[in-house]
Amino acid sequence: MPLEGLLDLIRKQFSPAQGQMLVSSLQQDPLIWRFAQEEDKSLPYFQSNASDILAFSPGRITSWLLGDSVNQNIENLQEIGFQLPEEIKQRSYQALETISNTGLPPADLKSAGLLAISIWERRSQNGDWQGLSAEIFEKSKQLDIQKFFRIWRTPFACLFSYCADFNDLIEDFLNSEKTFLVEAAVPLTIHAYLSNPIDDEKLLDHLYQLFVNRNQDLQLNSLKWLETFQRFDLRKKLAQSLLETKKNIDFSAGIYSELEVFKTFNQDVDPLEKQIRYTLPEDLNRLAAFYYYSGNEQKAAETYQISSDLLKFLESQTLFQAIKNQKGQPSPASWMGLMASLPNSKTIKQYYIDTLINEEKLSEAEEKLEYLADSFEKQILKNKIEHSRGNHKPLSAKSFEVKHIRTTPDFPVYYVHPAQFDKTEHLLEIIESQKDVQAGINLTDKILQNNFQDLNIVRKIRDIYEKSQKFHEMLDTRYVFHY
């Protein structure tokens, strides 16, 4: 068994909890784990540092390997003013150039250690980490986060030991203006911490401090990577801690407040007219992810379902716009499909019945109309059925509630068609189709008073005036087009 000697050493020197921590950290990094399994190389090193937990850190292991290759001790990199052997320095420059030229991850632990040394050397020369994240990015020539991670995961795990101000390197990444570097910092940071022998309580504290003031997407990214690394208990505790911050409590409260407003029933507002923020489902998905990572899978499922329902609702509102924007007469099937999504929408039912009338399916239209509550729109549709049958009853202003002819709902600017049955234009069509147009003139006058700013309405009214030989009124409408 390749690890028998190492595992036996760990059992003898450390407590069960410490032993579990050490094995977990060794397994985190593939190059470190490969070294640990090569007991002819690794066991002498671990035996010489048998009781030192920090000897199991990637930085200490690689500095021992590199020092041994030049017969010099370079394990004191954290000491101020420490001077690297010239040979190691030159090899580290070459390692960085190799990465720049090939874009391939280091093939072995020594190469990874040399990459870490090259970054440590630049940190020493600069005096701080500022700007080094961009330099690393330029050298790697990578735009793929997974490939970038594979190149730098072991060097970053080593830098954790090499540099007392390792977190400042992470901050340089997280504060970068380049989105790629910000996102790339997350797996590199978590991998570096998990690869070093740190107990879970301290790990939780370190990760919480790094991500607590970051945006929610970055927090969720950190939880996702803990999931990828199969550190489920740590992921759960970190998610619970992040959910309890004031920022995320306010975020959650704001979402549920919007949902309450959306769910509030108002019989005067058609479902098509209900306003909902397009990004609300996205925020609900974020909240659901937090619930999942915190261990509350049932609440996560419920929240994802609410998000799915809202997306379907938004899809229905958008489909209404698409149908209204079609050239020619929409088919009844179009409205029926929309009715299936929003069965409580009176507006959709009214348009469906209107389409049936236009296709001369008058009996079916009349049957469907009976299910609608009495309303101004129902009056218009009834009258339109009668006109389609040739029963041209005279119209008057008293027949309809003219004050309700035209309303402009508070509607999102990206929806170009109001989510209301177009009562005015339908009424004007009925008036114009009468044999005795003169009978509807008073009603036409009333409509014009409320809609002088609407050129389409004015144009239809002008045609009605012309047909009824109301030439003076017709001239008045032409002034609108002139100006």
Coordinates of C-alpha atoms in Angstrom, one line a residue:
M1 CA 0.0 0.0 0.0
P2 CA 1.7 3.2 -1.2
L3 CA 0.5 5.4 1.7
E4 CA 0.8 2.9 4.5
G5 CA 4.0 4.4 5.9
L6 CA 2.7 8.0 5.8
L7 CA -0.7 7.1 7.3
D8 CA 1.0 5.1 10.1
L9 CA 3.2 8.2 10.9
I10 CA 0.2 10.5 11.0
R11 CA -1.7 8.1 13.3
K12 CA 1.2 8.0 15.7
Q13 CA 2.0 11.7 15.8
F14 CA -1.3 13.4 15.6
S15 CA -4.9 13.2 17.0
P16 CA -7.6 11.6 14.9
A17 CA -9.0 15.1 14.1
Q18 CA -5.6 16.4 13.1
G19 CA -4.9 13.3 11.1
Q20 CA -8.2 13.7 9.2
M21 CA -7.3 17.4 8.5
L22 CA -3.8 16.5 7.3
V23 CA -5.0 13.7 4.9
S24 CA -7.8 16.0 3.6
S25 CA -5.3 18.9 2.9
L26 CA -2.9 16.5 1.2
Q27 CA -5.6 15.1 -1.1
Q28 CA -6.8 18.6 -2.1
D29 CA -3.9 19.3 -4.5
P30 CA -3.1 16.6 -7.2
L31 CA 0.6 17.3 -7.3
I32 CA 1.0 17.2 -3.5
W33 CA -1.1 14.0 -3.3
R34 CA 1.1 12.4 -6.0
F35 CA 4.2 13.4 -4.0
A36 CA 2.7 11.9 -0.8
Q37 CA 2.1 8.6 -2.6
E38 CA 5.7 8.4 -3.8
E39 CA 6.9 7.2 -0.3
D40 CA 10.5 6.7 -1.3
K41 CA 10.6 10.5 -1.8
S42 CA 8.0 11.8 0.6
L43 CA 8.4 9.5 3.7
P44 CA 12.0 10.7 4.5
Y45 CA 10.8 14.3 4.4
F46 CA 7.8 13.7 6.6
Q47 CA 9.8 11.5 9.1
S48 CA 12.3 14.3 9.5
N49 CA 9.5 16.7 10.4
A50 CA 7.3 14.1 12.1
S51 CA 5.6 16.3 14.8
D52 CA 5.3 19.5 12.8
I53 CA 1.8 20.0 11.3
L54 CA 3.1 22.9 9.1
A55 CA 5.5 20.5 7.4
F56 CA 2.5 19.1 5.6
S57 CA 1.8 22.4 3.8
P58 CA 2.5 22.7 0.1
G59 CA 4.9 25.6 0.5
R60 CA 7.1 23.8 3.0
I61 CA 7.1 20.6 0.9
T62 CA 8.1 22.4 -2.3
S63 CA 10.7 24.6 -0.7
W64 CA 12.3 21.4 0.8
L65 CA 12.3 19.8 -2.7
L66 CA 13.8 22.8 -4.4
G67 CA 16.4 23.4 -1.6
D68 CA 17.4 19.7 -1.8
S69 CA 17.9 20.0 -5.5
V70 CA 20.6 22.7 -5.0
N71 CA 21.8 21.5 -1.6
Q72 CA 20.6 24.7 0.1
N73 CA 17.9 25.5 2.7
I74 CA 15.3 27.8 1.3
E75 CA 12.5 27.1 3.8
N76 CA 12.7 30.6 5.4
L77 CA 11.1 32.5 2.6
Q78 CA 8.9 34.5 5.0
E79 CA 11.9 36.0 6.6
I80 CA 12.5 39.7 5.6
G81 CA 15.5 40.1 3.3
F82 CA 15.8 36.4 2.5
Q83 CA 18.0 35.9 -0.5
L84 CA 17.2 33.1 -3.0
P85 CA 20.0 31.0 -4.4
E86 CA 20.8 32.3 -7.9
E87 CA 20.1 28.9 -9.5
I88 CA 16.6 28.7 -8.0
K89 CA 15.9 32.3 -9.1
Q90 CA 16.9 31.6 -12.7
R91 CA 14.9 28.4 -12.8
S92 CA 11.9 30.2 -11.5
Y93 CA 12.1 32.8 -14.3
Q94 CA 12.4 29.9 -16.8
A95 CA 9.3 28.2 -15.3
L96 CA 7.3 31.4 -15.7
E97 CA 8.4 31.8 -19.3
T98 CA 7.5 28.2 -20.0
I99 CA 3.9 28.9 -18.8
S100 CA 3.8 32.0 -20.9
N101 CA 4.9 30.2 -24.0
T102 CA 2.9 26.9 -23.6
G103 CA -0.1 27.9 -21.5
L104 CA 0.2 24.4 -19.9
P105 CA 0.0 23.7 -16.2
P106 CA 3.1 22.6 -14.3
A107 CA 3.9 18.9 -14.8
D108 CA 5.4 18.2 -11.4
L109 CA 5.7 19.7 -7.9
K110 CA 9.1 21.2 -8.5
S111 CA 7.8 23.2 -11.5
A112 CA 4.8 24.4 -9.5
G113 CA 7.1 25.4 -6.6
L114 CA 9.3 27.3 -9.1
L115 CA 6.2 29.2 -10.4
A116 CA 5.4 30.1 -6.8
I117 CA 8.9 31.3 -6.3
S118 CA 8.8 33.5 -9.4
I119 CA 5.7 35.3 -8.0
W120 CA 7.3 35.5 -4.5
E121 CA 10.4 37.1 -6.1
R122 CA 8.2 39.8 -7.8
R123 CA 6.4 40.4 -4.6
S124 CA 9.8 40.9 -2.9
Q125 CA 11.0 43.3 -5.6
N126 CA 7.8 45.4 -5.7
G127 CA 7.3 45.6 -1.9
D128 CA 3.6 44.6 -2.2
W129 CA 1.1 42.7 -4.4
Q130 CA -0.4 45.6 -6.2
G131 CA -0.7 44.9 -9.9
L132 CA 0.7 41.4 -9.7
S133 CA -2.7 39.8 -10.5
A134 CA -2.7 41.5 -13.9
E135 CA 0.9 40.4 -14.5
I136 CA 0.1 36.8 -13.7
F137 CA -2.9 37.0 -16.0
E138 CA -0.8 38.4 -18.9
K139 CA 1.9 35.7 -18.4
S140 CA -0.6 32.9 -18.4
K141 CA -2.3 34.1 -21.6
Q142 CA -5.5 32.3 -20.5
L143 CA -9.1 33.3 -20.9
D144 CA -10.5 30.1 -19.5
I145 CA -10.9 30.0 -15.7
Q146 CA -10.6 26.2 -15.5
K147 CA -7.3 26.2 -17.4
F148 CA -6.1 29.3 -15.4
F149 CA -7.0 27.4 -12.2
R150 CA -5.1 24.3 -13.3
I151 CA -2.0 26.3 -14.0
W152 CA -2.0 28.3 -10.7
R153 CA -3.7 26.1 -8.1
T154 CA -0.5 24.5 -6.7
P155 CA 1.6 27.7 -6.9
F156 CA -1.1 29.5 -5.0
A157 CA -1.2 26.7 -2.4
C158 CA 2.5 27.2 -2.0
L159 CA 2.4 31.0 -1.8
F160 CA 0.0 30.6 1.2
S161 CA 3.1 29.5 3.2
Y162 CA 5.7 31.6 1.4
C163 CA 4.0 34.9 2.1
A164 CA 2.6 36.2 5.4
D165 CA 0.5 38.7 3.4
F166 CA -1.0 36.0 1.1
N167 CA -4.5 37.5 1.5
D168 CA -3.3 40.8 0.0
L169 CA -2.6 38.8 -3.2
I170 CA -6.2 37.5 -3.2
E171 CA -7.4 41.1 -2.6
D172 CA -5.5 42.3 -5.6
F173 CA -7.4 39.7 -7.7
L174 CA -10.8 40.4 -6.1
N175 CA -10.4 44.1 -6.5
S176 CA -9.3 43.9 -10.1
E177 CA -11.3 45.7 -12.8
K178 CA -11.0 42.6 -14.9
T179 CA -14.0 40.3 -14.3
F180 CA -11.9 37.3 -15.3
L181 CA -9.4 37.9 -12.5
V182 CA -12.1 38.4 -9.9
E183 CA -13.8 35.2 -10.9
A184 CA -10.5 33.3 -11.2
A185 CA -9.6 34.3 -7.6
V186 CA -12.4 32.3 -6.1
P187 CA -11.2 28.7 -6.8
L188 CA -7.6 29.7 -6.4
T189 CA -8.3 31.1 -2.9
I190 CA -10.4 28.2 -1.7
H191 CA -7.9 25.7 -3.1
A192 CA -5.0 27.4 -1.4
Y193 CA -6.8 27.3 2.0
L194 CA -8.0 23.7 1.6
S195 CA -4.5 22.5 0.6
N196 CA -3.0 23.8 3.8
P197 CA -3.4 22.1 7.2
I198 CA -6.0 24.4 8.8
D199 CA -8.9 23.2 11.0
D200 CA -12.4 23.8 9.8
E201 CA -13.2 26.5 12.3
K202 CA -10.3 28.6 11.1
L203 CA -11.1 27.8 7.5
L204 CA -14.6 29.0 7.9
D205 CA -13.4 32.2 9.5
H206 CA -10.8 32.9 6.8
L207 CA -13.3 32.3 4.0
Y208 CA -16.1 34.3 5.6
Q209 CA -13.8 37.3 6.1
L210 CA -12.7 37.1 2.4
F211 CA -16.2 36.9 0.9
V212 CA -18.6 38.6 3.4
N213 CA -18.4 42.0 1.8
R214 CA -18.4 40.7 -1.8
N215 CA -21.4 40.6 -4.1
Q216 CA -23.8 37.7 -3.9
D217 CA -22.6 36.1 -7.2
L218 CA -19.1 36.0 -5.9
Q219 CA -20.3 34.5 -2.6
L220 CA -22.3 31.9 -4.4
N221 CA -19.3 31.1 -6.6
S222 CA -17.3 30.4 -3.4
L223 CA -20.0 28.1 -2.2
K224 CA -20.1 26.4 -5.6
W225 CA -16.4 25.7 -5.5
L226 CA -16.6 24.3 -2.0
E227 CA -19.3 22.0 -3.4
T228 CA -17.0 21.0 -6.3
F229 CA -14.2 20.2 -3.8
Q230 CA -16.7 18.1 -1.8
R231 CA -16.3 20.1 1.4
F232 CA -20.0 19.9 2.1
D233 CA -20.0 20.7 5.8
L234 CA -17.8 23.8 5.3
R235 CA -20.0 24.9 2.4
K236 CA -23.1 24.6 4.6
K237 CA -21.7 26.6 7.5
L238 CA -20.3 29.3 5.2
A239 CA -23.6 29.6 3.4
Q240 CA -25.5 29.9 6.7
S241 CA -23.1 32.6 8.0
L242 CA -23.4 34.6 4.7
L243 CA -27.2 34.3 4.8
E244 CA -27.2 35.9 8.3
T245 CA -25.4 39.1 7.2
K246 CA -27.5 42.3 7.1
K247 CA -26.9 42.7 3.4
N248 CA -28.4 39.3 2.6
I249 CA -31.2 39.6 5.1
D250 CA -32.2 42.8 3.4
F251 CA -31.8 41.2 0.0
S252 CA -34.2 38.4 1.0
A253 CA -36.7 40.7 2.6
G254 CA -36.8 42.9 -0.5
I255 CA -37.5 39.9 -2.7
Y256 CA -40.4 38.6 -0.5
S257 CA -41.8 42.1 -0.3
E258 CA -42.0 42.3 -4.1
L259 CA -43.6 38.9 -4.2
E260 CA -46.3 39.9 -1.8
V261 CA -47.1 43.0 -3.9
F262 CA -47.2 40.8 -7.0
K263 CA -49.5 38.2 -5.3
T264 CA -51.9 40.8 -4.0
F265 CA -55.3 40.4 -5.8
N266 CA -56.8 43.4 -7.5
Q267 CA -59.9 42.7 -9.6
D268 CA -59.4 46.0 -11.5
V269 CA -56.0 44.9 -12.7
D270 CA -55.7 42.3 -15.4
P271 CA -52.8 39.8 -14.9
L272 CA -51.3 41.1 -18.2
E273 CA -51.0 44.5 -16.6
K274 CA -49.2 43.4 -13.5
Q275 CA -45.7 44.8 -13.3
I276 CA -42.9 42.6 -12.3
R277 CA -39.2 43.2 -12.4
Y278 CA -37.5 41.1 -15.1
T279 CA -34.5 40.5 -12.8
L280 CA -36.7 39.2 -9.9
P281 CA -36.6 35.6 -11.0
E282 CA -32.8 35.9 -11.3
D283 CA -32.7 37.2 -7.7
L284 CA -34.9 34.4 -6.6
N285 CA -32.5 31.9 -8.1
R286 CA -29.7 33.5 -6.1
L287 CA -31.7 33.1 -2.9
A288 CA -32.6 29.5 -3.8
A289 CA -28.9 28.7 -4.3
F290 CA -28.1 30.2 -0.9
Y291 CA -30.8 28.0 0.7
Y292 CA -29.4 24.9 -1.1
Y293 CA -25.8 25.5 -0.1
S294 CA -27.0 26.2 3.5
G295 CA -28.6 22.7 3.6
N296 CA -32.2 23.8 3.2
E297 CA -32.9 21.9 0.0
Q298 CA -36.7 22.0 0.5
K299 CA -36.8 25.8 0.7
A300 CA -34.4 25.9 -2.3
A301 CA -36.8 23.8 -4.4
E302 CA -39.8 26.0 -3.4
T303 CA -37.9 29.2 -4.3
Y304 CA -36.7 27.8 -7.6
Q305 CA -40.4 26.9 -8.3
I306 CA -41.5 30.5 -7.6
S307 CA -38.8 31.7 -10.0
S308 CA -40.0 29.3 -12.6
D309 CA -43.6 30.5 -12.2
L310 CA -42.6 34.1 -12.6
L311 CA -40.6 33.3 -15.7
K312 CA -43.7 31.7 -17.2
F313 CA -45.7 34.8 -16.3
L314 CA -43.2 37.1 -17.9
E315 CA -43.2 34.8 -20.9
S316 CA -47.0 35.2 -21.2
Q317 CA -46.7 39.0 -21.0
T318 CA -44.1 38.9 -23.7
L319 CA -46.1 36.5 -25.9
F320 CA -49.0 38.9 -25.7
Q321 CA -46.8 41.6 -27.2
A322 CA -45.6 39.2 -30.0
I323 CA -49.2 38.3 -30.9
K324 CA -50.3 41.9 -30.9
N325 CA -47.4 42.8 -33.1
Q326 CA -48.2 40.2 -35.8
K327 CA -49.3 41.4 -39.2
G328 CA -52.8 40.4 -40.0
Q329 CA -55.4 38.8 -37.8
P330 CA -54.0 36.5 -35.0
S331 CA -55.5 33.0 -35.0
P332 CA -57.8 31.9 -32.1
A333 CA -55.2 29.2 -31.3
S334 CA -52.7 32.0 -30.5
W335 CA -55.0 33.4 -27.9
M336 CA -56.0 30.0 -26.6
G337 CA -52.4 29.2 -25.9
L338 CA -52.0 32.4 -24.0
M339 CA -55.2 31.7 -22.1
A340 CA -53.7 28.4 -20.9
S341 CA -50.9 30.4 -19.3
L342 CA -53.0 33.2 -17.8
P343 CA -56.5 31.7 -17.4
N344 CA -57.7 34.7 -15.2
S345 CA -56.9 37.3 -17.9
K346 CA -60.1 39.0 -19.1
T347 CA -58.2 40.8 -21.7
I348 CA -56.9 37.6 -23.4
K349 CA -60.5 36.2 -23.4
Q350 CA -61.8 39.4 -24.9
Y351 CA -59.2 39.3 -27.7
Y352 CA -60.0 35.6 -28.3
I353 CA -63.7 36.3 -28.7
D354 CA -63.0 39.2 -31.0
T355 CA -60.9 36.9 -33.2
L356 CA -63.8 34.4 -33.3
I357 CA -66.1 37.2 -34.5
N358 CA -63.6 38.3 -37.2
E359 CA -63.5 34.7 -38.4
E360 CA -67.4 34.7 -38.4
K361 CA -67.6 32.0 -35.7
L362 CA -70.4 34.0 -34.2
S363 CA -72.2 31.3 -32.3
E364 CA -69.0 30.2 -30.6
A365 CA -68.1 33.8 -29.9
E366 CA -71.5 34.4 -28.3
E367 CA -71.2 31.2 -26.2
K368 CA -67.8 32.3 -24.9
L369 CA -69.0 35.8 -24.3
E370 CA -71.7 34.6 -21.8
Y371 CA -68.9 33.5 -19.4
L372 CA -67.6 37.0 -19.2
A373 CA -68.8 39.4 -16.5
D374 CA -70.7 42.5 -17.6
S375 CA -68.3 45.2 -18.7
F376 CA -67.8 47.9 -21.3
E377 CA -65.7 45.5 -23.4
K378 CA -68.5 42.9 -23.3
Q379 CA -71.0 45.5 -24.6
I380 CA -68.7 46.3 -27.5
L381 CA -68.3 42.6 -28.4
K382 CA -72.0 42.0 -28.2
N383 CA -72.6 44.9 -30.5
K384 CA -69.9 43.7 -32.9
I385 CA -71.6 40.3 -33.1
E386 CA -75.0 41.9 -33.9
H387 CA -73.3 44.1 -36.6
S388 CA -71.7 41.0 -38.0
R389 CA -75.2 39.4 -38.3
G390 CA -76.5 42.5 -40.1
N391 CA -78.4 43.9 -37.1
H392 CA -77.2 47.5 -37.2
K393 CA -78.7 49.0 -34.0
P394 CA -78.2 52.7 -33.7
L395 CA -75.5 53.8 -31.2
S396 CA -75.5 56.7 -28.8
A397 CA -73.2 58.1 -26.2
K398 CA -75.6 56.8 -23.5
S399 CA -75.1 53.2 -24.7
F400 CA -71.5 53.2 -23.5
E401 CA -69.5 54.5 -20.6
V402 CA -67.4 56.9 -22.7
K403 CA -65.2 58.0 -19.8
H404 CA -63.7 54.5 -19.8
I405 CA -63.0 54.4 -23.6
R406 CA -59.3 55.1 -23.4
T407 CA -57.0 54.5 -20.4
T408 CA -53.3 54.3 -20.3
P409 CA -52.0 51.9 -17.6
D410 CA -48.7 52.2 -15.8
F411 CA -46.9 49.8 -18.1
P412 CA -43.2 49.0 -18.7
V413 CA -41.7 51.0 -21.5
Y414 CA -40.4 47.9 -23.3
Y415 CA -44.0 46.7 -23.8
V416 CA -45.3 48.7 -26.8
H417 CA -48.9 47.4 -26.7
P418 CA -51.0 48.2 -23.7
A419 CA -52.4 45.1 -22.0
Q420 CA -56.0 46.1 -22.5
F421 CA -58.7 45.3 -25.0
D422 CA -58.6 48.1 -27.5
K423 CA -62.1 49.4 -26.8
T424 CA -61.9 52.7 -28.7
E425 CA -60.8 51.4 -32.0
H426 CA -63.3 48.6 -31.9
L427 CA -66.1 51.0 -31.1
L428 CA -65.1 53.3 -34.0
E429 CA -65.1 50.3 -36.3
I430 CA -68.6 49.5 -35.3
I431 CA -69.7 53.2 -35.8
E432 CA -68.1 53.3 -39.2
S433 CA -69.7 50.0 -40.3
Q434 CA -73.3 51.3 -39.5
K435 CA -75.6 52.1 -42.4
D436 CA -76.6 55.2 -40.6
V437 CA -73.2 56.6 -39.5
Q438 CA -74.9 59.8 -38.4
A439 CA -76.4 57.9 -35.5
G440 CA -73.0 57.4 -33.9
I441 CA -71.7 60.9 -34.4
N442 CA -72.4 62.1 -30.8
L443 CA -70.5 59.1 -29.6
T444 CA -67.7 59.9 -32.0
D445 CA -67.5 63.5 -30.7
K446 CA -67.2 62.2 -27.2
I447 CA -64.4 59.9 -28.2
L448 CA -62.5 62.6 -30.0
Q449 CA -62.6 64.8 -26.9
N450 CA -60.7 62.2 -25.0
N451 CA -58.3 61.2 -27.7
F452 CA -57.2 64.2 -29.7
Q453 CA -53.5 63.4 -29.1
D454 CA -53.9 59.9 -30.7
L455 CA -53.3 60.2 -34.4
N456 CA -54.7 56.7 -35.2
I457 CA -57.9 57.5 -33.5
V458 CA -58.2 60.9 -35.0
R459 CA -57.6 59.4 -38.5
K460 CA -60.5 56.9 -38.0
I461 CA -62.7 59.7 -36.7
R462 CA -61.9 61.9 -39.7
D463 CA -63.0 59.0 -42.0
I464 CA -66.3 58.8 -40.0
Y465 CA -66.9 62.5 -40.3
E466 CA -66.2 62.3 -44.0
K467 CA -68.6 59.4 -44.5
S468 CA -71.3 61.3 -42.5
Q469 CA -70.6 64.5 -44.5
K470 CA -69.5 66.4 -41.3
F471 CA -67.0 68.4 -43.3
H472 CA -66.4 71.2 -40.8
E473 CA -65.5 68.6 -38.1
M474 CA -63.4 66.7 -40.7
L475 CA -61.4 69.9 -41.3
D476 CA -60.8 70.3 -37.6
T477 CA -59.2 66.9 -37.4
R478 CA -56.9 67.7 -40.4
Y479 CA -55.3 70.5 -38.4
V480 CA -53.9 67.8 -36.1
F481 CA -52.0 66.2 -39.0
H482 CA -50.9 69.6 -40.3
Y483 CA -49.3 70.6 -37.1

